[in-house]
mmCIF file of C-alpha atoms and ligand atoms in Angstrom:
data_model
loop_
_atom_site.group_PDB
_atom_site.id
_atom_site.type_symbol
_atom_site.label_atom_id
_atom_site.label_comp_id
_atom_site.label_asym_id
_atom_site.label_seq_id
_atom_site.Cartn_x
_atom_site.Cartn_y
_atom_site.Cartn_z
ATOM 1 C CA MET A 1 25.046 -9.177 -23.980
ATOM 2 C CA LEU A 2 24.729 -9.610 -27.764
ATOM 3 C CA THR A 3 27.813 -8.905 -29.773
ATOM 4 C CA GLU A 4 28.374 -8.559 -33.509
ATOM 5 C CA LYS A 5 30.407 -11.815 -33.556
ATOM 6 C CA TYR A 6 27.306 -13.822 -32.631
ATOM 7 C CA PHE A 7 25.874 -13.063 -36.078
ATOM 8 C CA ILE A 8 28.821 -14.258 -38.221
ATOM 9 C CA PHE A 9 27.815 -17.281 -40.297
ATOM 10 C CA ASN A 10 30.176 -20.211 -39.878
ATOM 11 C CA GLN A 11 28.504 -23.356 -41.221
ATOM 12 C CA ASN A 12 29.545 -24.728 -44.547
ATOM 13 C CA THR A 13 28.179 -28.253 -44.662
ATOM 14 C CA VAL A 14 24.980 -27.781 -46.726
ATOM 15 C CA THR A 15 24.992 -26.853 -50.441
ATOM 16 C CA ILE A 16 21.972 -25.119 -51.938
ATOM 17 C CA ASN A 17 21.937 -24.415 -55.644
ATOM 18 C CA GLU A 18 18.873 -22.312 -56.195
ATOM 19 C CA GLY A 19 15.524 -21.285 -54.798
ATOM 20 C CA ASN A 20 13.206 -18.460 -54.139
ATOM 21 C CA PHE A 21 11.376 -16.804 -51.265
ATOM 22 C CA GLN A 22 8.902 -14.041 -50.869
ATOM 23 C CA TRP A 23 8.334 -12.044 -47.727
ATOM 24 C CA SER A 24 6.347 -8.946 -46.746
ATOM 25 C CA ALA A 25 7.668 -6.529 -44.135
ATOM 26 C CA PRO A 26 5.745 -3.564 -42.718
ATOM 27 C CA SER A 27 6.722 0.022 -42.123
ATOM 28 C CA ASN A 28 6.808 1.234 -38.533
ATOM 29 C CA ILE A 29 6.159 4.507 -36.778
ATOM 30 C CA ALA A 30 8.403 5.569 -33.910
ATOM 31 C CA LEU A 31 6.842 6.896 -30.663
ATOM 32 C CA VAL A 32 10.220 7.752 -29.174
ATOM 33 C CA LYS A 33 12.402 8.729 -32.095
ATOM 34 C CA TYR A 34 15.794 7.574 -33.351
ATOM 35 C CA TRP A 35 17.687 10.671 -34.529
ATOM 36 C CA GLY A 36 21.454 10.559 -34.401
ATOM 37 C CA LYS A 37 23.789 7.589 -34.758
ATOM 38 C CA LYS A 38 27.342 6.375 -34.131
ATOM 39 C CA ALA A 39 29.539 4.298 -36.471
ATOM 40 C CA ASN A 40 28.100 1.051 -37.871
ATOM 41 C CA GLN A 41 24.451 2.060 -37.528
ATOM 42 C CA ILE A 42 24.541 2.162 -33.725
ATOM 43 C CA PRO A 43 21.800 4.521 -32.485
ATOM 44 C CA ALA A 44 22.688 7.498 -30.320
ATOM 45 C CA ASN A 45 19.592 6.790 -28.191
ATOM 46 C CA PRO A 46 16.997 4.029 -27.813
ATOM 47 C CA SER A 47 13.666 4.232 -29.688
ATOM 48 C CA ILE A 48 10.313 2.437 -29.629
ATOM 49 C CA SER A 49 7.767 1.997 -32.426
ATOM 50 C CA PHE A 50 4.376 0.643 -33.378
ATOM 51 C CA THR A 51 4.642 -1.826 -36.253
ATOM 52 C CA LEU A 52 2.149 -1.045 -39.020
ATOM 53 C CA ASN A 53 -0.160 -3.461 -40.742
ATOM 54 C CA GLN A 54 -1.080 -2.120 -44.213
ATOM 55 C CA CYS A 55 2.023 -0.173 -45.316
ATOM 56 C CA LYS A 56 4.339 -2.935 -46.435
ATOM 57 C CA THR A 57 7.055 -3.875 -48.866
ATOM 58 C CA ILE A 58 6.665 -7.260 -50.566
ATOM 59 C CA THR A 59 9.954 -8.697 -51.842
ATOM 60 C CA LYS A 60 10.771 -11.822 -53.736
ATOM 61 C CA LEU A 61 14.347 -13.106 -53.696
ATOM 62 C CA ALA A 62 15.371 -15.665 -56.316
ATOM 63 C CA PHE A 63 18.895 -17.037 -56.148
ATOM 64 C CA SER A 64 21.116 -19.431 -58.084
ATOM 65 C CA GLN A 65 24.749 -20.510 -57.638
ATOM 66 C CA LYS A 66 27.202 -18.773 -59.913
ATOM 67 C CA GLU A 67 30.709 -19.642 -61.178
ATOM 68 C CA ASN A 68 32.525 -16.372 -60.536
ATOM 69 C CA LYS A 69 32.456 -15.661 -56.802
ATOM 70 C CA ALA A 70 34.517 -12.416 -56.887
ATOM 71 C CA ASP A 71 31.673 -9.917 -56.707
ATOM 72 C CA PHE A 72 28.113 -9.459 -55.700
ATOM 73 C CA SER A 73 25.678 -10.066 -58.552
ATOM 74 C CA PHE A 74 22.016 -9.079 -58.544
ATOM 75 C CA ASP A 75 19.201 -7.703 -60.672
ATOM 76 C CA LEU A 76 16.671 -5.352 -59.095
ATOM 77 C CA LEU A 77 13.073 -5.068 -60.176
ATOM 78 C CA PHE A 78 10.633 -2.560 -58.717
ATOM 79 C CA GLU A 79 7.006 -3.281 -59.498
ATOM 80 C CA GLY A 80 8.222 -5.757 -62.118
ATOM 81 C CA LYS A 81 10.530 -3.355 -63.988
ATOM 82 C CA PRO A 82 14.307 -2.984 -63.737
ATOM 83 C CA LYS A 83 15.227 -0.097 -61.417
ATOM 84 C CA GLU A 84 18.835 0.945 -61.668
ATOM 85 C CA ASP A 85 18.530 3.851 -59.128
ATOM 86 C CA PHE A 86 17.936 1.409 -56.226
ATOM 87 C CA LYS A 87 21.017 -0.689 -56.974
ATOM 88 C CA PRO A 88 23.715 1.336 -55.231
ATOM 89 C CA LYS A 89 21.800 1.165 -51.932
ATOM 90 C CA ILE A 90 21.508 -2.643 -52.236
ATOM 91 C CA GLN A 91 25.204 -2.949 -53.281
ATOM 92 C CA LYS A 92 26.168 -0.958 -50.140
ATOM 93 C CA PHE A 93 23.890 -3.142 -48.024
ATOM 94 C CA PHE A 94 25.573 -6.340 -49.353
ATOM 95 C CA GLU A 95 28.996 -4.848 -48.633
ATOM 96 C CA ARG A 96 27.983 -3.989 -45.031
ATOM 97 C CA ILE A 97 26.531 -7.422 -44.285
ATOM 98 C CA GLU A 98 29.068 -9.564 -46.151
ATOM 99 C CA VAL A 99 31.130 -10.289 -43.038
ATOM 100 C CA TYR A 100 27.988 -11.794 -41.426
ATOM 101 C CA CYS A 101 26.732 -13.509 -44.590
ATOM 102 C CA PRO A 102 29.880 -14.683 -46.465
ATOM 103 C CA TYR A 103 27.736 -16.907 -48.739
ATOM 104 C CA LEU A 104 26.281 -13.880 -50.648
ATOM 105 C CA LYS A 105 28.932 -13.864 -53.374
ATOM 106 C CA ASN A 106 28.186 -17.494 -54.221
ATOM 107 C CA TYR A 107 24.831 -16.531 -55.771
ATOM 108 C CA HIS A 108 23.235 -14.377 -58.374
ATOM 109 C CA PHE A 109 20.097 -12.780 -56.957
ATOM 110 C CA THR A 110 16.949 -11.373 -58.546
ATOM 111 C CA ILE A 111 15.260 -9.046 -56.102
ATOM 112 C CA ASP A 112 11.704 -8.212 -57.131
ATOM 113 C CA THR A 113 10.038 -5.687 -54.859
ATOM 114 C CA GLN A 114 6.878 -3.646 -54.518
ATOM 115 C CA ASN A 115 5.167 -1.497 -51.894
ATOM 116 C CA THR A 116 1.498 -1.567 -50.889
ATOM 117 C CA PHE A 117 1.518 2.193 -50.332
ATOM 118 C CA PRO A 118 1.570 4.688 -53.224
ATOM 119 C CA HIS A 119 4.887 5.252 -54.920
ATOM 120 C CA SER A 120 6.693 8.415 -53.641
ATOM 121 C CA SER A 121 3.974 9.013 -51.043
ATOM 122 C CA GLY A 122 6.584 10.369 -48.687
ATOM 123 C CA ILE A 123 6.164 7.245 -46.578
ATOM 124 C CA ALA A 124 9.607 5.923 -45.807
ATOM 125 C CA SER A 125 10.081 2.706 -47.753
ATOM 126 C CA SER A 126 13.607 2.143 -46.441
ATOM 127 C CA ALA A 127 12.402 0.531 -43.189
ATOM 128 C CA SER A 128 10.010 -1.920 -44.800
ATOM 129 C CA GLY A 129 12.258 -2.404 -47.842
ATOM 130 C CA MET A 130 15.416 -3.287 -45.918
ATOM 131 C CA ALA A 131 13.439 -5.460 -43.520
ATOM 132 C CA ALA A 132 11.847 -7.409 -46.387
ATOM 133 C CA LEU A 133 15.262 -8.018 -47.993
ATOM 134 C CA ALA A 134 16.815 -9.028 -44.665
ATOM 135 C CA VAL A 135 14.193 -11.693 -43.914
ATOM 136 C CA ASN A 136 14.589 -13.140 -47.432
ATOM 137 C CA ILE A 137 18.377 -13.398 -46.903
ATOM 138 C CA MET A 138 17.725 -15.113 -43.604
ATOM 139 C CA SER A 139 15.472 -17.654 -45.422
ATOM 140 C CA LEU A 140 18.471 -18.495 -47.610
ATOM 141 C CA GLU A 141 20.740 -18.720 -44.584
ATOM 142 C CA LYS A 142 18.263 -21.057 -42.888
ATOM 143 C CA GLU A 143 18.530 -23.394 -45.920
ATOM 144 C CA LEU A 144 22.295 -23.374 -45.386
ATOM 145 C CA ASN A 145 21.884 -23.909 -41.653
ATOM 146 C CA PRO A 146 18.665 -25.929 -41.181
ATOM 147 C CA ASN A 147 19.048 -26.137 -37.403
ATOM 148 C CA MET A 148 18.713 -22.402 -36.934
ATOM 149 C CA SER A 149 16.151 -21.421 -34.231
ATOM 150 C CA ASP A 150 13.263 -19.022 -34.985
ATOM 151 C CA ASN A 151 14.659 -16.713 -32.367
ATOM 152 C CA PHE A 152 18.095 -16.542 -34.059
ATOM 153 C CA PHE A 153 16.329 -16.057 -37.440
ATOM 154 C CA ASN A 154 14.472 -12.990 -36.124
ATOM 155 C CA GLU A 155 17.440 -11.567 -34.276
ATOM 156 C CA LYS A 156 19.803 -11.843 -37.204
ATOM 157 C CA ALA A 157 17.121 -10.514 -39.607
ATOM 158 C CA SER A 158 16.777 -7.445 -37.403
ATOM 159 C CA PHE A 159 20.564 -7.165 -37.144
ATOM 160 C CA LEU A 160 20.976 -7.227 -40.948
ATOM 161 C CA ALA A 161 18.004 -4.872 -41.527
ATOM 162 C CA ARG A 162 19.613 -2.363 -39.134
ATOM 163 C CA LEU A 163 22.777 -2.355 -41.278
ATOM 164 C CA GLY A 164 20.596 -1.446 -44.275
ATOM 165 C CA SER A 165 18.586 1.280 -42.544
ATOM 166 C CA GLY A 166 18.453 1.839 -38.782
ATOM 167 C CA SER A 167 14.689 1.954 -38.309
ATOM 168 C CA ALA A 168 14.320 -1.214 -40.480
ATOM 169 C CA CYS A 169 15.421 -3.299 -37.475
ATOM 170 C CA ARG A 170 12.054 -2.428 -35.848
ATOM 171 C CA SER A 171 10.068 -4.012 -38.757
ATOM 172 C CA ILE A 172 10.881 -7.708 -38.280
ATOM 173 C CA ASN A 173 8.916 -9.081 -35.408
ATOM 174 C CA GLY A 174 6.382 -7.888 -32.838
ATOM 175 C CA ASN A 175 3.788 -5.122 -32.662
ATOM 176 C CA ILE A 176 5.710 -2.796 -30.393
ATOM 177 C CA VAL A 177 9.469 -2.862 -30.819
ATOM 178 C CA VAL A 178 12.327 -1.353 -28.833
ATOM 179 C CA TRP A 179 15.741 -0.723 -30.451
ATOM 180 C CA GLY A 180 18.685 0.515 -28.440
ATOM 181 C CA ASN A 181 20.016 -0.225 -24.956
ATOM 182 C CA HIS A 182 17.742 0.982 -22.215
ATOM 183 C CA LYS A 183 18.195 0.173 -18.538
ATOM 184 C CA ALA A 184 14.528 -0.531 -17.825
ATOM 185 C CA ILE A 185 14.061 -2.882 -20.820
ATOM 186 C CA GLU A 186 15.749 -6.173 -20.330
ATOM 187 C CA GLY A 187 17.171 -7.645 -23.502
ATOM 188 C CA SER A 188 17.199 -4.310 -25.308
ATOM 189 C CA SER A 189 20.167 -3.874 -27.572
ATOM 190 C CA ASP A 190 21.846 -1.342 -29.879
ATOM 191 C CA LEU A 191 22.287 -4.147 -32.391
ATOM 192 C CA ILE A 192 18.689 -5.343 -32.921
ATOM 193 C CA GLY A 193 15.046 -4.472 -32.328
ATOM 194 C CA VAL A 194 13.283 -6.563 -29.654
ATOM 195 C CA GLU A 195 9.613 -6.970 -28.979
ATOM 196 C CA PHE A 196 8.436 -4.810 -26.015
ATOM 197 C CA PRO A 197 8.744 -7.403 -23.272
ATOM 198 C CA PHE A 198 5.900 -6.297 -20.932
ATOM 199 C CA LYS A 199 2.138 -6.727 -20.950
ATOM 200 C CA VAL A 200 0.522 -3.947 -22.932
ATOM 201 C CA HIS A 201 -2.740 -2.291 -21.743
ATOM 202 C CA SER A 202 -5.824 -3.135 -23.806
ATOM 203 C CA ASN A 203 -6.224 0.581 -24.692
ATOM 204 C CA PHE A 204 -3.449 -0.043 -27.269
ATOM 205 C CA ASN A 205 -5.069 -3.099 -28.889
ATOM 206 C CA ASN A 206 -5.530 -2.366 -32.605
ATOM 207 C CA TYR A 207 -4.315 1.194 -32.095
ATOM 208 C CA GLN A 208 -5.066 3.148 -35.266
ATOM 209 C CA ASP A 209 -2.668 5.165 -37.426
ATOM 210 C CA THR A 210 -4.252 7.252 -40.184
ATOM 211 C CA ILE A 211 -1.435 8.736 -42.297
ATOM 212 C CA LEU A 212 -2.250 12.038 -43.928
ATOM 213 C CA LEU A 213 -0.196 12.517 -47.091
ATOM 214 C CA VAL A 214 0.645 16.229 -46.898
ATOM 215 C CA ASP A 215 3.547 16.343 -49.316
ATOM 216 C CA LYS A 216 4.749 13.678 -51.661
ATOM 217 C CA GLY A 217 7.686 15.585 -53.044
ATOM 218 C CA GLU A 218 11.305 14.474 -52.684
ATOM 219 C CA LYS A 219 12.685 15.539 -49.244
ATOM 220 C CA GLN A 220 15.344 18.245 -49.407
ATOM 221 C CA VAL A 221 17.371 16.555 -46.663
ATOM 222 C CA SER A 222 17.686 12.779 -46.334
ATOM 223 C CA SER A 223 17.414 11.055 -42.972
ATOM 224 C CA THR A 224 21.041 9.910 -43.269
ATOM 225 C CA VAL A 225 22.169 13.509 -43.562
ATOM 226 C CA GLY A 226 19.815 14.514 -40.734
ATOM 227 C CA HIS A 227 21.230 11.862 -38.395
ATOM 228 C CA ASP A 228 24.702 13.050 -39.240
ATOM 229 C CA LEU A 229 23.851 16.645 -38.217
ATOM 230 C CA MET A 230 23.337 15.381 -34.665
ATOM 231 C CA HIS A 231 27.155 15.258 -34.425
ATOM 232 C CA ASN A 232 28.211 18.587 -32.946
ATOM 233 C CA HIS A 233 24.595 19.543 -32.495
ATOM 234 C CA PRO A 234 24.243 22.004 -29.578
ATOM 235 C CA TYR A 235 21.377 20.107 -27.931
ATOM 236 C CA ALA A 236 22.453 16.548 -28.773
ATOM 237 C CA GLU A 237 23.394 15.283 -25.308
ATOM 238 C CA GLN A 238 20.268 16.748 -23.751
ATOM 239 C CA ARG A 239 18.182 15.177 -26.481
ATOM 240 C CA PHE A 240 19.722 11.716 -26.089
ATOM 241 C CA SER A 241 19.115 11.736 -22.376
ATOM 242 C CA GLN A 242 15.553 12.978 -22.878
ATOM 243 C CA ALA A 243 14.940 9.976 -25.172
ATOM 244 C CA HIS A 244 16.005 7.631 -22.357
ATOM 245 C CA GLN A 245 13.592 9.409 -19.973
ATOM 246 C CA ASN A 246 10.751 9.331 -22.507
ATOM 247 C CA LEU A 247 11.257 5.640 -23.115
ATOM 248 C CA SER A 248 11.005 4.965 -19.350
ATOM 249 C CA ALA A 249 7.850 7.053 -19.206
ATOM 250 C CA ILE A 250 6.213 5.445 -22.256
ATOM 251 C CA LYS A 251 7.036 1.990 -20.898
ATOM 252 C CA THR A 252 4.887 2.767 -17.847
ATOM 253 C CA VAL A 253 2.139 4.310 -20.010
ATOM 254 C CA LEU A 254 2.020 1.254 -22.333
ATOM 255 C CA GLU A 255 1.501 -0.886 -19.245
ATOM 256 C CA ASN A 256 -1.047 1.316 -17.428
ATOM 257 C CA GLY A 257 -2.988 2.647 -20.469
ATOM 258 C CA ASN A 258 -2.853 6.327 -19.490
ATOM 259 C CA LEU A 259 -3.750 7.988 -22.829
ATOM 260 C CA GLU A 260 -3.237 11.521 -21.603
ATOM 261 C CA GLN A 261 0.410 10.831 -20.820
ATOM 262 C CA PHE A 262 0.780 8.803 -24.011
ATOM 263 C CA ILE A 263 -0.314 11.817 -26.015
ATOM 264 C CA GLN A 264 2.078 14.140 -24.150
ATOM 265 C CA ILE A 265 5.125 11.942 -24.735
ATOM 266 C CA VAL A 266 4.338 11.150 -28.356
ATOM 267 C CA GLU A 267 3.579 14.691 -29.493
ATOM 268 C CA SER A 268 6.549 16.080 -27.636
ATOM 269 C CA GLU A 269 8.828 13.474 -29.305
ATOM 270 C CA ALA A 270 7.491 14.440 -32.764
ATOM 271 C CA LEU A 271 8.058 18.124 -32.225
ATOM 272 C CA THR A 272 11.457 17.554 -30.609
ATOM 273 C CA LEU A 273 12.542 15.527 -33.670
ATOM 274 C CA HIS A 274 11.700 18.503 -35.900
ATOM 275 C CA ALA A 275 13.192 20.977 -33.434
ATOM 276 C CA MET A 276 16.486 19.047 -33.790
ATOM 277 C CA MET A 277 16.304 19.608 -37.548
ATOM 278 C CA MET A 278 15.573 23.316 -37.107
ATOM 279 C CA THR A 279 18.465 23.764 -34.688
ATOM 280 C CA SER A 280 21.182 21.832 -36.540
ATOM 281 C CA MET A 281 23.749 23.560 -38.707
ATOM 282 C CA PRO A 282 22.844 23.715 -41.513
ATOM 283 C CA TYR A 283 19.221 24.006 -40.289
ATOM 284 C CA PHE A 284 16.222 22.759 -42.236
ATOM 285 C CA ILE A 285 12.467 22.334 -41.978
ATOM 286 C CA LEU A 286 10.585 19.295 -43.294
ATOM 287 C CA MET A 287 7.149 20.290 -42.073
ATOM 288 C CA LYS A 288 4.874 22.206 -44.513
ATOM 289 C CA PRO A 289 2.259 24.821 -43.743
ATOM 290 C CA ASN A 290 -0.428 22.124 -43.952
ATOM 291 C CA THR A 291 1.442 20.011 -41.391
ATOM 292 C CA LEU A 292 0.915 22.826 -38.886
ATOM 293 C CA GLU A 293 -2.706 23.393 -39.943
ATOM 294 C CA ILE A 294 -3.389 19.701 -39.246
ATOM 295 C CA ILE A 295 -1.661 19.809 -35.859
ATOM 296 C CA ASN A 296 -3.711 22.823 -34.799
ATOM 297 C CA ARG A 297 -6.969 21.182 -35.914
ATOM 298 C CA ILE A 298 -6.095 18.028 -33.963
ATOM 299 C CA TRP A 299 -5.422 20.075 -30.831
ATOM 300 C CA LYS A 300 -8.729 21.941 -31.212
ATOM 301 C CA PHE A 301 -10.698 18.736 -31.863
ATOM 302 C CA ARG A 302 -9.113 17.056 -28.862
ATOM 303 C CA ASN A 303 -9.802 20.018 -26.642
ATOM 304 C CA ASP A 304 -13.441 20.299 -27.805
ATOM 305 C CA THR A 305 -14.365 16.617 -27.739
ATOM 306 C CA LYS A 306 -11.898 15.130 -25.170
ATOM 307 C CA ILE A 307 -11.318 12.297 -27.696
ATOM 308 C CA PRO A 308 -7.735 11.018 -27.171
ATOM 309 C CA VAL A 309 -6.401 11.544 -30.664
ATOM 310 C CA CYS A 310 -2.817 12.701 -31.202
ATOM 311 C CA PHE A 311 -0.254 13.125 -33.923
ATOM 312 C CA THR A 312 3.281 12.054 -34.618
ATOM 313 C CA LEU A 313 5.637 12.943 -37.408
ATOM 314 C CA ASP A 314 8.330 11.065 -39.307
ATOM 315 C CA ALA A 315 11.216 12.777 -41.070
ATOM 316 C CA GLY A 316 8.827 14.510 -43.486
ATOM 317 C CA ALA A 317 5.663 16.633 -43.789
ATOM 318 C CA ASN A 318 3.108 13.793 -43.485
ATOM 319 C CA VAL A 319 1.115 13.496 -40.268
ATOM 320 C CA HIS A 320 0.403 10.169 -38.515
ATOM 321 C CA ILE A 321 -2.812 10.402 -36.489
ATOM 322 C CA LEU A 322 -2.827 7.907 -33.618
ATOM 323 C CA TYR A 323 -5.991 6.937 -31.735
ATOM 324 C CA PRO A 324 -7.626 3.975 -29.942
ATOM 325 C CA GLU A 325 -9.897 1.708 -31.958
ATOM 326 C CA ASN A 326 -12.970 2.651 -29.871
ATOM 327 C CA VAL A 327 -12.962 6.246 -31.180
ATOM 328 C CA SER A 328 -12.432 5.323 -34.811
ATOM 329 C CA VAL A 329 -15.849 6.398 -36.090
ATOM 330 C CA GLU A 330 -15.698 9.946 -34.646
ATOM 331 C CA THR A 331 -12.059 10.366 -35.567
ATOM 332 C CA LEU A 332 -12.455 9.238 -39.164
ATOM 333 C CA GLN A 333 -15.404 11.606 -39.519
ATOM 334 C CA PHE A 334 -13.269 14.432 -38.181
ATOM 335 C CA ILE A 335 -10.471 13.556 -40.627
ATOM 336 C CA LYS A 336 -12.937 13.554 -43.585
ATOM 337 C CA ASP A 337 -14.630 16.782 -42.478
ATOM 338 C CA GLU A 338 -11.616 18.834 -41.459
ATOM 339 C CA LEU A 339 -8.293 17.370 -42.498
ATOM 340 C CA VAL A 340 -8.593 15.849 -45.959
ATOM 341 C CA GLY A 341 -8.440 19.285 -47.522
ATOM 342 C CA TYR A 342 -4.871 19.685 -46.235
ATOM 343 C CA CYS A 343 -3.732 16.425 -47.889
ATOM 344 C CA GLN A 344 -2.170 16.290 -51.361
ATOM 345 C CA ASN A 345 -4.961 15.147 -53.707
ATOM 346 C CA GLY A 346 -7.030 14.381 -50.574
ATOM 347 C CA GLN A 347 -4.936 11.271 -49.973
ATOM 348 C CA TYR A 348 -4.669 9.427 -46.647
ATOM 349 C CA ILE A 349 -3.985 5.833 -45.581
ATOM 350 C CA CYS A 350 -5.816 4.042 -42.828
ATOM 351 C CA ASP A 351 -3.443 1.754 -40.953
ATOM 352 C CA GLU A 352 -3.211 0.152 -37.559
ATOM 353 C CA ILE A 353 -0.758 -1.671 -35.348
ATOM 354 C CA GLY A 354 0.459 -4.935 -36.970
ATOM 355 C CA PHE A 355 2.687 -7.905 -36.268
ATOM 356 C CA GLY A 356 5.835 -7.776 -38.410
ATOM 357 C CA SER A 357 7.171 -9.595 -41.391
ATOM 358 C CA GLN A 358 5.439 -12.557 -43.002
ATOM 359 C CA LEU A 359 6.605 -15.378 -45.233
ATOM 360 C CA ILE A 360 4.555 -15.631 -48.421
ATOM 361 C CA ILE A 361 6.518 -18.129 -50.623
ATOM 362 C CA ASP A 362 9.044 -20.684 -49.375
ATOM 363 C CA ASN A 363 10.767 -22.914 -51.955
HETATM 364 C C1 2P0 B 1 12.646 6.854 -36.443
HETATM 365 N N1 2P0 B 1 13.468 8.175 -38.374
HETATM 366 O O1 2P0 B 1 12.907 6.534 -35.260
HETATM 367 C C2 2P0 B 1 13.270 8.133 -36.965
HETATM 368 C C3 2P0 B 1 12.320 9.282 -36.676
HETATM 369 C C4 2P0 B 1 12.804 9.270 -39.032
HETATM 370 C C5 2P0 B 1 12.290 10.099 -37.959
HETATM 371 O O2 2P0 B 1 14.789 6.364 -38.371
HETATM 372 O O3 2P0 B 1 20.308 6.428 -41.999
HETATM 373 O O4 2P0 B 1 15.932 5.690 -42.556
HETATM 374 O O5 2P0 B 1 18.956 4.525 -42.791
HETATM 375 O O6 2P0 B 1 19.716 4.626 -40.399
HETATM 376 O O7 2P0 B 1 16.290 4.676 -40.255
HETATM 377 C C6 2P0 B 1 14.656 7.490 -40.433
HETATM 378 O O8 2P0 B 1 16.035 7.195 -40.553
HETATM 379 O O9 2P0 B 1 18.043 6.246 -41.273
HETATM 380 C C7 2P0 B 1 14.312 7.330 -38.989
HETATM 381 P P1 2P0 B 1 19.338 5.396 -41.607
HETATM 382 P P2 2P0 B 1 16.536 5.816 -41.169
HETATM 383 O O10 2P0 B 1 11.874 6.169 -37.180
#
């Protein structure tokens, strides 16, 4: 079994003075949701997600050796401009990962980051953002330890990303990723995301995710606070055991291609996530009236046409519409005819299942 110790860097033979890398890392959408965690970013239950293809963070990391090695030192640019508000999150991330990456204080970093999706679209950028930073740091570590295997690179990138933001560990590698120990998924771990290790039915090839931007405003309750409210939550234990069952069930469905069951599990998971928010203390609601309008329209469309389209939700009001590639034409027409009116400024993003982070510049 993987342990935290495995990820502690302990080579000091190579000296690297400066360099820069650029990576992209995608967002991901959970099918079975992570909601609730223990100390050190350990999830209360296992989760599984589709990796996205279009919604990405692109991050460049430039580094140079510095004299004073007492503190972390970095500049942060967002879309080319200094962005002070993001710095505390990065500072905290460096503090959390320092024990695994003791070389960080040797360098000054310039982190230059941008997203492919619209700014403040309500699409979580913490998953793609932390994943993109983690793979860049691993590129530096690989320079310091040139014999590192690709497997270790990916595992430690996921491990580091998790310490930045839990769901980020599912954005490193693979198109369907499991995070959290589960008895039916060999190799699954609370410490890292692993690629779903079974053959996936062709129904899920190029599975589509059209993201309807319902509300782009700042969320009233952050995910970190929401996770925390699962402590002492009256339904927590039941929910965590349900997630284990749903992961077993969706494993079977991903293998046999049964879309009816897929829809049932995925929609139930989305509504359960929001039910946990509504039944915590304090309680809160992140859905908006238009979220419910869209859900009802999807149910009616599915009932009328028998087209296997379903929805899922993240921790927000936006709706992810999931459907197989072979019903794209009808579904996009339905979205344009009936759902765009519920989106803020008519905005939506067409995405699909993708393959994880990618190296863009390596020097
Ligand atoms: C998920 N979400 O599985 C769930 C479903 C949102 C809804 O993981 O505190 O940003 O950084 O570990 O990963 C969002 O929470 O929380 C999330 P932290 P994170 O995708």
